[in-house]
Amino acid sequence: VIDGSLYLKVDDEFRQAFEAMGAKPFVYEGKRKPVTISSYYETPEDVIYDQDELRKWAVRSHRAAAAARLRRGDNSPLSSSSSTALR
């Protein structure tokens, strides 16, 4: 959560769902210009206010984060308490 917005980790496939709902990637002001982090997108309001839908998106984001960790070679498990809470 940054400045009141919830950003979720996305993969290439999940990014399409965010973009279809008009969501934007995380952008911050760099030293010389804005920097876009396209692996995190702001969660659409329609999702934020629908508890069931938000849960689905959070689980999908968790999977994208886990897959990214494996691709980086970091095969340590994500916190079991966080993965259990999202199921």
CSV table of C-alpha atoms in Angstrom, one decimal:
chain,number,residue,atom,x,y,z
A,1,VAL,CA,0.0,0.0,0.0
A,2,ILE,CA,1.5,3.3,-1.1
A,3,ASP,CA,-0.3,6.6,-0.8
A,4,GLY,CA,-3.6,4.8,-0.1
A,5,SER,CA,-3.4,2.6,-3.2
A,6,LEU,CA,-3.0,-1.2,-3.1
A,7,TYR,CA,-0.5,-2.5,-5.6
A,8,LEU,CA,-0.3,-6.2,-6.5
A,9,LYS,CA,2.4,-8.2,-8.1
A,10,VAL,CA,1.6,-9.2,-11.7
A,11,ASP,CA,2.9,-11.6,-14.3
A,12,ASP,CA,2.4,-11.1,-18.0
A,13,GLU,CA,-0.9,-12.9,-18.1
A,14,PHE,CA,-2.3,-11.3,-14.9
A,15,ARG,CA,-1.2,-7.8,-16.2
A,16,GLN,CA,-3.8,-8.1,-18.9
A,17,ALA,CA,-6.6,-8.3,-16.3
A,18,PHE,CA,-5.4,-5.1,-14.7
A,19,GLU,CA,-5.1,-3.3,-17.9
A,20,ALA,CA,-8.5,-4.4,-19.1
A,21,MET,CA,-10.0,-2.7,-16.0
A,22,GLY,CA,-8.0,0.5,-16.7
A,23,ALA,CA,-5.4,-0.1,-13.9
A,24,LYS,CA,-2.0,1.5,-14.0
A,25,PRO,CA,1.4,0.3,-13.0
A,26,PHE,CA,3.3,1.6,-10.0
A,27,VAL,CA,5.1,4.8,-10.8
A,28,TYR,CA,7.4,6.8,-8.6
A,29,GLU,CA,9.4,10.0,-9.1
A,30,GLY,CA,13.0,9.1,-9.8
A,31,LYS,CA,15.9,11.6,-9.6
A,32,ARG,CA,15.5,12.7,-13.2
A,33,LYS,CA,12.2,11.3,-14.4
A,34,PRO,CA,9.2,9.1,-13.4
A,35,VAL,CA,10.1,5.4,-13.0
A,36,THR,CA,7.5,2.8,-13.9
A,37,ILE,CA,7.5,-0.6,-12.1
A,38,SER,CA,5.5,-2.7,-14.5
A,39,SER,CA,5.5,-5.8,-12.2
A,40,TYR,CA,3.1,-4.1,-9.7
A,41,TYR,CA,-0.3,-2.6,-10.7
A,42,GLU,CA,-2.8,-0.6,-8.7
A,43,THR,CA,-5.7,-2.7,-7.7
A,44,PRO,CA,-8.9,-1.5,-9.5
A,45,GLU,CA,-11.6,-0.1,-7.2
A,46,ASP,CA,-14.2,-2.7,-8.4
A,47,VAL,CA,-11.8,-5.3,-7.0
A,48,ILE,CA,-11.0,-3.4,-3.8
A,49,TYR,CA,-14.6,-3.2,-2.7
A,50,ASP,CA,-15.5,-6.8,-3.5
A,51,GLN,CA,-14.1,-9.0,-0.8
A,52,ASP,CA,-14.4,-12.3,-2.8
A,53,GLU,CA,-12.9,-10.7,-5.9
A,54,LEU,CA,-10.1,-9.1,-3.9
A,55,ARG,CA,-9.2,-12.5,-2.3
A,56,LYS,CA,-9.0,-14.1,-5.8
A,57,TRP,CA,-6.7,-11.3,-7.1
A,58,ALA,CA,-4.5,-11.5,-3.9
A,59,VAL,CA,-4.1,-15.2,-4.4
A,60,ARG,CA,-3.2,-14.8,-8.0
A,61,SER,CA,-0.7,-12.0,-7.1
A,62,HIS,CA,0.8,-14.3,-4.5
A,63,ARG,CA,1.3,-17.0,-7.2
A,64,ALA,CA,2.9,-14.5,-9.5
A,65,ALA,CA,5.3,-13.4,-6.8
A,66,ALA,CA,6.2,-17.0,-6.0
A,67,ALA,CA,6.8,-17.8,-9.6
A,68,ALA,CA,9.1,-14.7,-10.0
A,69,ARG,CA,11.1,-15.9,-6.9
A,70,LEU,CA,11.6,-19.3,-8.5
A,71,ARG,CA,12.7,-17.7,-11.8
A,72,ARG,CA,15.3,-15.6,-9.9
A,73,GLY,CA,16.6,-18.8,-8.3
A,74,ASP,CA,15.3,-17.9,-4.9
A,75,ASN,CA,13.6,-21.2,-4.0
A,76,SER,CA,13.1,-20.5,-0.3
A,77,PRO,CA,9.4,-20.8,0.4
A,78,LEU,CA,7.2,-17.8,1.0
A,79,SER,CA,6.0,-17.5,4.5
A,80,SER,CA,3.7,-20.4,5.2
A,81,SER,CA,1.5,-18.2,7.3
A,82,SER,CA,1.0,-15.7,4.4
A,83,SER,CA,0.2,-18.5,1.9
A,84,THR,CA,-2.2,-20.1,4.3
A,85,ALA,CA,-4.0,-16.9,5.0
A,86,LEU,CA,-4.6,-16.4,1.2
A,87,ARG,CA,-6.2,-19.8,0.6
